Each structure stands twice: as structure tokens, then as C-alpha cells.
Amino acid sequence: MARLAQTAGLTDIQQEILSTVRDFVDKEIIPVATGLEHRDEYPQAIVDGLKELGLFGLMIPEEYGGLGESLLTYALCVEEIARGWMSVSGIINTHFIVAYMLKQHGTQEQKDHFLPRMAAGDIRGAFSMSEPGLGSDVSAITSKAVKDGDEYVLNGQKMWLTNGGTSSLVAVLVRSDEGHPEGTAPHKSMTTFLVEKEPGFGEVRPGLTIPGKIDKMGYKGVDTTELIMDGLRIPADRVLGGVTGRGFYQMMDGVEVGRVNVAARGCGVAQRAFELGVQYAQQRHTFGKPIAQHQAIQFKLAEMATKVEAAHAMMVNAARKKDSGERNDLEAGMAKYLASEYCKEVVEDAFRIHGGYGFSKEYEIERLYREAPMLLIGEGTAEIQKMIIGRRLLEEYRFQG
Ligand SMILES: Cc1cc2nc3c(=O)[nH]c(=O)nc-3n(C[C@H](O)[C@H](O)[C@H](O)COP(=O)(O)OP(=O)(O)OC[C@H]3O[C@@H](n4cnc5c(N)ncnc54)[C@H](O)[C@@H]3O)c2cc1C
């Protein structure tokens, strides 16, 4: 089991962090995940444990109280956590993207104000681009901010906020035409606002309502919500980076590291599905022998393990590229695309290996089967990844004739 998805060249510190997280996953997440998921219950005890381990501050610089670790360390931790329960990795993911955006693009005052409490897990982040009428086409955002003295007034509706209820800081992308001449390209007239709010549902701040949890087929436990802004007043110093018109680029930067993260989640879920499949195949007998002894099942296991290995290698490559300071949009797009597709396939094969029992809620694979599809959509669908990959390839391999 331990042979798959190994990562060469890790430091002692990275190995120590990973072994602590793996231990936590085996003892505190796997035994309770399916029960919590079936009850759609927020995993408070697990979140408290992650806080104690310092995971909410894993990539936040040490000067702000975080562990200052690399994207690779972060992604490998996410892989472990998703192996236990994908929803838990979702709780960390939006927090991590918002912290990353603050670190990269925030003013000094914004970093000082938010990052230490984010590192401690006392402020938790959500990020919000999608609206009821758009997800892939971010440039079509209709929510709007209008300047009024030292404040902006925000109006509009947002959709699909992971951690929308439990977070206390939401990075919200809206259109802000203020200061930008008529005819400015859509992506140059967008601004990220740092919106502080009370955790919970209903009117969580004057002008800001989180209606309730969206009922989902999987990815339960973690709350996914809408967000309604109706005359929401935000001070000008809560524009990320202090300057309007940069929101699109800030969000895309965040989503790029988020894609490595989703790839890591695909790797973790696929690993768990393989573990469940390979174990079941040695216990279940048909025609006088364990099904693992039928060549058709062995071939399935071989394909599953090969996909687990390939996805892990691509995810690690994408994380290392970003850590080296290079642009990684191509590698992150490829890793996200491949890992999420392979995850779905490996989970389906493990489900088939379980025969009828895979359909029973008593077996963990039933939960994984409902969770894997979310990875095909979040942080950009397969089609969007292929658009990014294709565009980048044409830049790299420009026709020289
Ligand atoms: C559980 C969950 C959690 C989420 N969490 C968040 C979050 O925290 N924050 C947030 O902002 N968003 C979040 N999202 C939204 C997610 O990012 C979007 O659902 C996703 O980007 C797809 O957008 P869409 O649903 O509007 O689909 P659409 O954009 O309407 O796409 C529909 C279909 O058309 C395809 N398509 C679209 N454009 C093209 C094209 N040009 N060429 C070819 N095919 C195309 C897509 O690939 C897809 O198959 C979440 C979604 C889910 C389900």
C-alpha cells in the first residue's frame, strides 16, 4: 500500500509533517468520515485537530505565524487528507487560496491584519467568483461595486461558495467600473474585495446574506452556499492590494495554485479507492478463488495503480514548478485535468470490484463514488483546463515557418 505515490527528494521536515498528517488521517478522519458524510455533518473535531497541527497556516510565512512551507508540502498534505475525506481538504482549500492571494497581492496592512489570525485558523477564508449565471466564464461577472466616498457599495448574487457559512473572510470578485474608462476589457475592470463577516447563515452583516447550505450529491459536511449582496458597504482599504481593476489577475493566480490542490485531492481519493479495491479483491471469492486471482480483476488493479502513480507524478511536478518561481499554468492545468479524470476512473473501477456491495452505504466506496465528480468541475472543468493547456502549447510551439 505504501509503495504507490511516493515522492523523491523530500526534506526531513517535509517527511515529518507528512507522517504526522497521515497518522492524523488514519486515526481521526477515516474512522468517522463516512458517518459524518451520511449525516452531512460539519467535522468540527477534525477541523479543531487540523488547527492544532497548524495546517491552516502551512503556507503562510513564518513572520505571520505560519509554517512557511512550500506548495509541494501543502499539496502532499492535501493528498493525504483527501485520502481520508475529500470534504476536509475542501475546508482547507479556499482558506489556503485566500491566504495565498493576501500573501501575494495584499497591502502590508491587509497582511498584518489577516494573516496571523488565518495562520492560527481563527479567521477562515472562502473565495467567490461564480454567480448563478456563470462559472467558467468569469469575465461575464455581473455583481457590481460602486464607489461612495471612502466606501464601495456592492450588489449582486454569488453562487457555490465552499465554506460560505463557516468562513469569516470572503474574497469576492465583482465588477468595478470606477476609474476605468468606458470600453475597458472586462477582466481589467474587476476587483477583489476582502469581505469580513460573522460565520453562520442569514444576514451575517448589514447588506450581506448567506441563505443556507446547498444540498449536494456528495462533498457533504463542508458547507456550500450562495451569497447575496444588497447594498453591502465595504471600506476602500478592503480592496485587495489597495487598487481596483486587478481582481481578475489576483483570482486567476489563486486558482492556479488551487488547481494543484484539486489535482492533489484527486490523487488522494484515487489512492483510497485503490486501497479499498485491492483489499476487497483479496477477500471476495467467486468460482472458487479470490476475485483478485481472476486476470480481469488483476488488470483492473494494474490500471488503477498506474493511474494513481501517473497523477501523483504530474501533481508533484506542477507543485515543484510553482515552488521554483516559474509559471506553472500548463503543468497545473494538465495535473488537474489528468488527476480528476483518473480519480473518477479509479473510483469507478473500485466500485465495480465491490460488485453489489459498492452500492451499499455500508461500504466506503459508495461515498467516494459520489465525491469524485466534484473534482471534474471545481477550479475549472476539463474543457477549461484543455483550453488553458491548448493556448499555452500554441505559445510554446509557435509555428516558425
Ligand atoms: C461543490 C462545488 C463547490 C464550488 N466551490 C466554489 C467556490 O468556492 N467558489 C467559486 O467561485 N466557485 C465554486 N464552484 C463553482 C465552480 O467553479 C463552477 O461550477 C465551475 O467553474 C463550472 O461553472 P458552471 O457550473 O457555471 O458551468 P458552465 O460554465 O455553465 O459550464 C457548463 C458546461 O459547459 C462547458 N463549457 C463552458 N464553456 C465552454 C467553452 N468555452 N468551451 C467548451 N465547453 C465549455 C463546461 O466545461 C461544462 O461542461 C463550486 C462548484 C461546486 C459544484
Coordinates of C-alpha atoms and ligand atoms in Angstrom, one line a residue:
M1 CA 0.0 0.0 0.0
A2 CA 2.8 2.4 0.9
R3 CA 4.6 1.7 -2.3
L4 CA 2.4 3.9 -4.5
A5 CA 2.6 7.7 -4.7
Q6 CA 6.0 8.1 -3.2
T7 CA 7.8 11.4 -3.6
A8 CA 11.5 11.5 -4.0
G9 CA 13.7 14.3 -2.6
L10 CA 11.6 15.4 0.4
T11 CA 13.4 17.1 3.3
D12 CA 13.3 15.7 6.8
I13 CA 10.8 18.4 7.8
Q14 CA 8.5 17.6 4.9
Q15 CA 8.6 13.9 5.7
E16 CA 7.9 14.6 9.4
I17 CA 4.9 16.9 8.5
L18 CA 3.5 14.3 6.1
S19 CA 3.9 11.4 8.5
T20 CA 2.0 13.4 11.2
V21 CA -0.8 14.3 8.8
R22 CA -1.0 10.6 7.6
D23 CA -1.2 9.5 11.2
F24 CA -4.0 12.0 11.9
V25 CA -5.9 10.9 8.8
D26 CA -5.7 7.2 9.7
K27 CA -6.8 7.8 13.3
E28 CA -9.0 10.8 13.3
I29 CA -10.6 11.1 9.8
I30 CA -11.0 7.7 8.1
P31 CA -12.9 6.0 11.0
V32 CA -15.5 8.8 11.2
A33 CA -15.7 10.2 7.7
T34 CA -18.4 8.1 6.2
G35 CA -20.7 8.5 9.2
L36 CA -20.3 12.3 9.2
E37 CA -20.8 12.4 5.4
H38 CA -24.0 10.4 5.6
R39 CA -25.3 12.8 8.2
D40 CA -24.0 15.9 6.2
E41 CA -22.3 17.0 9.5
Y42 CA -19.6 19.6 9.7
P43 CA -16.4 17.8 11.0
Q44 CA -15.7 20.3 13.9
A45 CA -13.5 17.9 15.9
I46 CA -11.4 17.2 12.7
V47 CA -11.1 21.0 12.0
D48 CA -10.0 21.6 15.6
G49 CA -7.4 18.9 15.2
L50 CA -6.1 20.5 11.9
K51 CA -5.9 23.8 13.7
E52 CA -3.8 22.3 16.4
L53 CA -1.5 20.7 13.8
G54 CA -1.0 24.2 12.3
L55 CA -2.4 23.2 8.9
F56 CA -4.4 26.4 8.3
G57 CA -1.0 28.2 8.3
L58 CA 1.0 25.7 6.4
M59 CA 2.0 28.1 3.6
I60 CA 1.6 31.4 5.4
P61 CA 5.1 32.9 6.0
E62 CA 6.6 32.4 9.5
E63 CA 6.7 36.2 10.1
Y64 CA 2.9 36.0 10.2
G65 CA 2.8 32.9 12.5
G66 CA 2.6 30.3 9.8
L67 CA 4.9 27.4 8.9
G68 CA 6.1 29.0 5.7
E69 CA 6.1 25.7 3.8
S70 CA 6.1 25.2 0.0
L71 CA 3.2 24.5 -2.3
L72 CA 4.6 20.9 -2.6
T73 CA 4.3 20.3 1.1
Y74 CA 0.9 21.7 1.1
A75 CA -0.3 19.6 -1.9
L76 CA 1.1 16.4 -0.3
C77 CA -0.8 17.1 2.9
V78 CA -3.9 17.7 0.9
E79 CA -3.4 14.4 -0.9
E80 CA -3.2 12.7 2.5
I81 CA -6.3 14.5 3.8
A82 CA -8.4 13.8 0.7
R83 CA -7.4 10.1 1.0
G84 CA -9.3 10.3 4.4
W85 CA -12.2 12.5 3.3
M86 CA -12.3 14.9 0.4
S87 CA -14.6 17.4 2.2
V88 CA -11.9 18.1 4.8
S89 CA -9.5 19.1 2.1
G90 CA -12.2 21.4 0.8
I91 CA -12.4 23.2 4.1
I92 CA -8.7 24.0 3.9
N93 CA -8.6 24.7 0.2
T94 CA -10.5 28.0 -0.1
H95 CA -8.8 29.2 3.1
F96 CA -5.4 28.4 1.5
I97 CA -6.3 30.3 -1.7
V98 CA -7.4 33.4 0.2
A99 CA -4.2 33.3 2.3
Y100 CA -2.1 32.9 -0.8
M101 CA -3.8 35.8 -2.5
L102 CA -3.3 38.0 0.5
K103 CA 0.4 37.0 0.7
Q104 CA 1.0 37.7 -3.0
H105 CA -1.2 40.7 -3.6
G106 CA -2.3 42.2 -0.2
T107 CA -1.2 45.6 1.2
Q108 CA 1.1 45.4 4.2
E109 CA -1.8 46.5 6.4
Q110 CA -4.0 43.7 5.0
K111 CA -1.3 41.1 5.6
D112 CA -0.7 42.2 9.1
H113 CA -4.4 42.3 9.8
F114 CA -5.5 38.9 8.4
L115 CA -2.6 36.5 8.0
P116 CA -1.6 35.9 11.7
R117 CA -5.3 35.0 12.6
M118 CA -5.6 33.0 9.4
A119 CA -2.4 31.1 10.3
A120 CA -4.0 30.2 13.7
G121 CA -7.2 29.1 11.9
D122 CA -9.2 31.8 13.8
I123 CA -10.2 33.5 10.6
R124 CA -11.1 31.1 7.9
G125 CA -11.4 32.0 4.2
A126 CA -13.8 31.5 1.3
F127 CA -13.5 32.7 -2.2
S128 CA -16.2 33.7 -4.5
M129 CA -16.1 34.2 -8.3
S130 CA -19.1 32.1 -9.5
E131 CA -22.6 33.5 -9.9
P132 CA -25.9 31.8 -10.7
G133 CA -25.4 32.7 -14.4
L134 CA -21.7 31.9 -14.8
G135 CA -18.8 29.7 -13.6
S136 CA -16.3 29.1 -16.4
D137 CA -16.8 32.5 -18.0
V138 CA -15.5 34.7 -15.2
S139 CA -15.4 37.7 -17.4
A140 CA -19.2 37.7 -17.5
I141 CA -19.5 38.6 -13.8
T142 CA -22.4 41.0 -13.2
S143 CA -22.1 41.7 -9.4
K144 CA -21.0 45.3 -9.1
A145 CA -19.2 47.7 -6.8
V146 CA -19.8 51.4 -6.9
K147 CA -17.7 54.0 -5.1
D148 CA -19.3 56.1 -2.5
G149 CA -16.9 58.3 -0.6
D150 CA -14.4 56.1 1.3
E151 CA -16.5 53.1 0.8
Y152 CA -17.8 50.8 -2.0
V153 CA -21.4 49.7 -2.3
L154 CA -21.7 46.1 -3.5
N155 CA -24.7 44.5 -5.1
G156 CA -25.3 41.1 -6.8
Q157 CA -25.6 37.4 -6.2
K158 CA -22.8 34.8 -5.9
M159 CA -23.1 31.1 -6.1
W160 CA -21.2 28.0 -4.9
L161 CA -19.2 29.3 -2.1
T162 CA -17.3 26.5 -0.5
N163 CA -17.1 27.4 3.3
G164 CA -19.6 30.2 2.6
G165 CA -21.3 29.7 6.0
T166 CA -18.3 28.8 8.2
S167 CA -15.8 31.3 6.9
S168 CA -15.4 34.8 8.4
L169 CA -13.5 36.3 5.4
V170 CA -14.6 36.1 1.8
A171 CA -12.6 37.2 -1.2
V172 CA -15.3 38.4 -3.6
L173 CA -14.7 39.2 -7.2
V174 CA -17.0 41.9 -8.6
R175 CA -17.1 44.4 -11.5
S176 CA -15.9 47.8 -10.5
D177 CA -16.0 50.3 -13.4
E178 CA -14.9 53.1 -11.2
G179 CA -11.7 54.7 -12.5
H180 CA -11.7 52.7 -15.7
P181 CA -12.6 54.2 -19.0
E182 CA -15.6 53.0 -20.9
G183 CA -14.8 50.1 -23.1
T184 CA -12.1 48.7 -20.7
A185 CA -11.7 44.9 -21.3
P186 CA -14.0 43.0 -18.8
H187 CA -11.1 41.4 -16.9
K188 CA -9.5 44.8 -16.3
S189 CA -12.5 46.2 -14.6
M190 CA -12.8 43.6 -11.8
T191 CA -11.8 44.0 -8.2
T192 CA -11.4 41.6 -5.3
F193 CA -13.0 42.8 -2.1
L194 CA -12.0 41.3 1.3
V195 CA -15.4 40.9 3.0
E196 CA -15.3 40.2 6.7
K197 CA -18.5 38.7 8.2
E198 CA -19.8 36.6 11.1
P199 CA -19.8 32.8 10.4
G200 CA -23.3 31.4 10.1
F201 CA -26.4 31.8 7.9
G202 CA -28.9 34.6 7.4
E203 CA -27.9 38.2 7.4
V204 CA -24.3 37.9 8.6
R205 CA -23.5 41.6 8.1
P206 CA -25.7 44.5 7.1
G207 CA -26.3 44.1 3.3
L208 CA -24.9 40.5 3.2
T209 CA -26.9 37.3 3.4
I210 CA -25.8 33.7 3.3
P211 CA -29.1 31.9 2.7
G212 CA -28.3 28.4 3.7
K213 CA -26.5 25.2 2.6
I214 CA -26.9 23.9 -0.9
D215 CA -28.0 20.3 -0.8
K216 CA -25.4 18.3 -2.8
M217 CA -25.0 14.7 -4.0
G218 CA -21.6 14.4 -2.4
Y219 CA -18.8 16.6 -0.9
K220 CA -21.0 16.8 2.2
G221 CA -20.1 18.0 5.6
V222 CA -18.4 21.1 4.1
D223 CA -20.9 23.9 3.5
T224 CA -21.5 25.2 0.0
T225 CA -23.7 28.4 -0.2
E226 CA -24.9 31.3 -2.1
L227 CA -24.0 34.9 -1.1
I228 CA -26.3 37.9 -1.6
M229 CA -25.1 41.4 -1.6
D230 CA -27.7 44.1 -1.3
G231 CA -26.2 47.5 -0.6
L232 CA -23.2 45.9 1.2
R233 CA -20.8 48.7 2.2
I234 CA -17.1 47.8 2.2
P235 CA -14.3 50.3 3.1
A236 CA -11.9 51.2 0.3
D237 CA -9.0 49.8 2.3
R238 CA -10.5 46.3 1.9
V239 CA -9.8 46.3 -1.9
L240 CA -7.2 43.5 -2.2
G241 CA -3.9 45.2 -2.9
G242 CA -5.5 48.7 -2.5
V243 CA -6.0 49.2 -6.2
T244 CA -9.1 48.4 -8.2
G245 CA -9.1 46.7 -11.6
R246 CA -6.7 43.9 -10.6
G247 CA -9.1 41.4 -9.3
F248 CA -9.3 39.1 -12.3
Y249 CA -5.5 38.5 -12.2
Q250 CA -5.4 38.1 -8.5
M251 CA -8.1 35.4 -8.6
M252 CA -6.5 33.6 -11.5
D253 CA -3.2 33.5 -9.6
G254 CA -5.2 32.0 -6.7
V255 CA -7.0 29.5 -8.9
E256 CA -3.7 28.4 -10.4
V257 CA -2.4 27.2 -7.0
G258 CA -5.9 25.9 -6.3
R259 CA -5.6 23.7 -9.4
V260 CA -2.5 21.9 -8.0
N261 CA -4.6 21.5 -4.9
V262 CA -7.5 19.9 -6.7
A263 CA -5.1 17.6 -8.5
A264 CA -3.8 16.6 -5.1
R265 CA -7.3 15.8 -3.9
G266 CA -7.9 13.7 -7.0
C267 CA -4.7 11.8 -6.2
G268 CA -5.8 11.2 -2.5
V269 CA -9.3 10.0 -3.4
A270 CA -7.9 7.7 -6.1
Q271 CA -5.4 6.2 -3.7
R272 CA -8.1 5.4 -1.2
A273 CA -10.2 3.9 -3.9
F274 CA -7.3 1.7 -4.9
E275 CA -6.7 0.6 -1.3
L276 CA -10.3 -0.3 -0.9
G277 CA -10.4 -2.2 -4.3
V278 CA -7.2 -4.1 -3.7
Q279 CA -8.3 -5.2 -0.3
Y280 CA -11.8 -6.2 -1.3
A281 CA -10.5 -8.2 -4.3
Q282 CA -8.5 -10.4 -2.0
Q283 CA -11.4 -11.1 0.3
R284 CA -14.3 -11.8 -2.1
H285 CA -14.4 -15.2 -3.6
T286 CA -16.1 -16.3 -6.9
F287 CA -15.7 -19.5 -8.8
G288 CA -13.5 -21.0 -6.1
K289 CA -10.9 -18.3 -5.7
P290 CA -10.4 -14.7 -4.6
I291 CA -11.6 -12.3 -7.4
A292 CA -8.0 -10.8 -7.3
Q293 CA -6.9 -14.1 -8.9
H294 CA -9.1 -13.6 -12.0
Q295 CA -7.0 -11.9 -14.6
A296 CA -9.7 -9.3 -15.5
I297 CA -9.6 -8.0 -11.9
Q298 CA -5.8 -8.0 -11.7
F299 CA -5.8 -5.9 -14.9
K300 CA -8.2 -3.5 -13.3
L301 CA -5.9 -3.2 -10.3
A302 CA -2.9 -2.7 -12.5
E303 CA -4.6 0.1 -14.4
M304 CA -5.8 1.7 -11.2
A305 CA -2.3 1.7 -9.7
T306 CA -0.8 3.0 -12.9
K307 CA -3.2 5.9 -12.9
V308 CA -2.5 6.7 -9.2
E309 CA 1.2 6.8 -9.9
A310 CA 0.9 9.0 -13.1
A311 CA -1.5 11.5 -11.4
H312 CA 0.8 11.8 -8.4
A313 CA 3.9 12.4 -10.6
M314 CA 2.1 15.2 -12.5
M315 CA 0.8 16.8 -9.4
V316 CA 4.2 16.8 -7.8
N317 CA 5.8 18.2 -11.0
A318 CA 3.2 21.1 -11.1
A319 CA 3.8 22.0 -7.4
R320 CA 7.6 21.9 -7.8
K321 CA 7.4 24.2 -10.9
K322 CA 5.5 26.8 -8.9
D323 CA 7.8 26.5 -6.0
S324 CA 10.8 27.1 -8.2
G325 CA 9.2 30.5 -9.1
E326 CA 8.3 29.5 -12.7
R327 CA 4.9 29.9 -14.3
N328 CA 3.0 26.6 -13.9
D329 CA -0.3 27.2 -15.7
L330 CA 0.5 24.4 -18.2
E331 CA 1.6 21.9 -15.6
A332 CA -1.2 22.8 -13.2
G333 CA -3.8 22.5 -15.9
M334 CA -2.5 19.2 -17.0
A335 CA -2.2 17.8 -13.5
K336 CA -5.7 19.0 -12.6
Y337 CA -7.2 17.5 -15.8
L338 CA -5.5 14.2 -15.6
A339 CA -5.8 13.7 -11.8
S340 CA -9.5 14.4 -11.8
E341 CA -10.3 12.2 -14.8
Y342 CA -8.1 9.3 -13.4
C343 CA -9.7 9.8 -10.0
K344 CA -13.2 9.2 -11.5
E345 CA -12.0 6.2 -13.4
V346 CA -10.1 4.6 -10.5
V347 CA -13.1 5.2 -8.2
E348 CA -15.4 3.6 -10.7
D349 CA -13.1 0.5 -11.1
A350 CA -13.0 0.1 -7.3
F351 CA -16.8 0.4 -7.3
R352 CA -17.1 -2.3 -9.9
I353 CA -14.7 -4.6 -8.0
H354 CA -17.1 -4.3 -5.0
G355 CA -20.0 -5.7 -7.1
G356 CA -23.4 -5.1 -5.5
Y357 CA -21.8 -4.1 -2.2
G358 CA -20.3 -1.0 -3.7
F359 CA -23.9 0.2 -4.0
S360 CA -24.4 -0.2 -0.2
K361 CA -23.9 2.8 2.1
E362 CA -22.1 0.4 4.4
Y363 CA -19.1 0.4 2.1
E364 CA -16.8 3.4 1.9
I365 CA -16.5 3.3 -1.9
E366 CA -20.2 4.4 -2.1
R367 CA -19.1 7.8 -0.6
L368 CA -16.1 8.1 -2.9
Y369 CA -18.3 7.4 -5.9
R370 CA -20.4 10.4 -5.1
E371 CA -17.4 12.6 -4.2
A372 CA -15.2 12.1 -7.3
P373 CA -17.3 14.0 -9.8
M374 CA -16.9 17.3 -7.9
L375 CA -13.2 17.2 -8.9
L376 CA -14.2 17.3 -12.6
I377 CA -15.9 20.6 -12.0
G378 CA -14.2 22.6 -9.2
E379 CA -11.3 25.1 -10.1
G380 CA -12.3 24.8 -13.8
T381 CA -13.9 21.9 -15.8
A382 CA -11.9 19.6 -18.1
E383 CA -12.9 21.7 -21.1
I384 CA -11.5 24.8 -19.4
Q385 CA -8.2 23.0 -18.5
K386 CA -7.9 21.9 -22.1
M387 CA -8.4 25.4 -23.3
I388 CA -5.6 26.6 -21.0
I389 CA -3.3 23.8 -22.0
G390 CA -4.0 24.2 -25.7
R391 CA -3.4 28.0 -25.6
R392 CA -0.2 27.6 -23.7
L393 CA 1.1 24.9 -26.1
L394 CA 0.5 27.1 -29.1
E395 CA 2.5 29.8 -27.3
E396 CA 5.4 27.4 -26.6
Y397 CA 5.3 25.7 -30.0
R398 CA 4.7 28.7 -32.2
F399 CA 4.9 28.0 -36.0
Q400 CA 8.3 29.3 -37.1
G401 CA 7.8 28.9 -40.9
Ligands
LIG1 C1 -19.4 21.7 -4.9 C2 -18.9 22.9 -5.6 C3 -18.1 23.9 -4.9 C4 -17.7 25.0 -5.6 N1 -17.0 26.0 -4.9 C5 -16.7 27.2 -5.5 C6 -16.1 28.2 -4.7 O1 -15.7 28.0 -3.6 N2 -16.0 29.5 -5.3 C7 -16.4 29.7 -6.6 O2 -16.3 30.8 -7.1 N3 -17.0 28.7 -7.3 C8 -17.1 27.5 -6.8 N4 -17.7 26.5 -7.5 C9 -18.2 26.7 -8.9 C10 -17.3 26.1 -10.0 O3 -16.1 26.7 -10.1 C11 -18.1 26.1 -11.3 O4 -19.2 25.2 -11.1 C12 -17.3 25.7 -12.4 O5 -16.3 26.6 -12.7 C13 -18.2 25.5 -13.7 O6 -19.0 26.5 -13.9 P1 -20.6 26.3 -14.2 O7 -21.1 25.4 -13.2 O8 -21.2 27.7 -14.3 O9 -20.6 25.6 -15.6 P2 -20.6 26.3 -17.0 O10 -19.5 27.3 -17.1 O11 -22.0 26.8 -17.3 O12 -20.3 25.1 -18.0 C14 -21.2 24.1 -18.3 C15 -20.5 23.1 -19.3 O13 -20.1 23.8 -20.4 C16 -18.7 23.6 -20.6 N5 -18.1 24.8 -21.2 C17 -18.2 26.1 -20.7 N6 -17.5 27.0 -21.5 C18 -17.0 26.2 -22.5 C19 -16.2 26.5 -23.7 N7 -15.8 27.8 -23.9 N8 -15.9 25.5 -24.5 C20 -16.3 24.2 -24.2 N9 -17.0 23.9 -23.2 C21 -17.4 24.9 -22.3 C22 -18.1 23.3 -19.2 O14 -16.9 22.6 -19.3 C23 -19.3 22.5 -18.7 O15 -19.2 21.2 -19.1 C24 -18.1 25.3 -6.9 C25 -18.9 24.3 -7.6 C26 -19.3 23.1 -7.0 C27 -20.1 22.1 -7.7

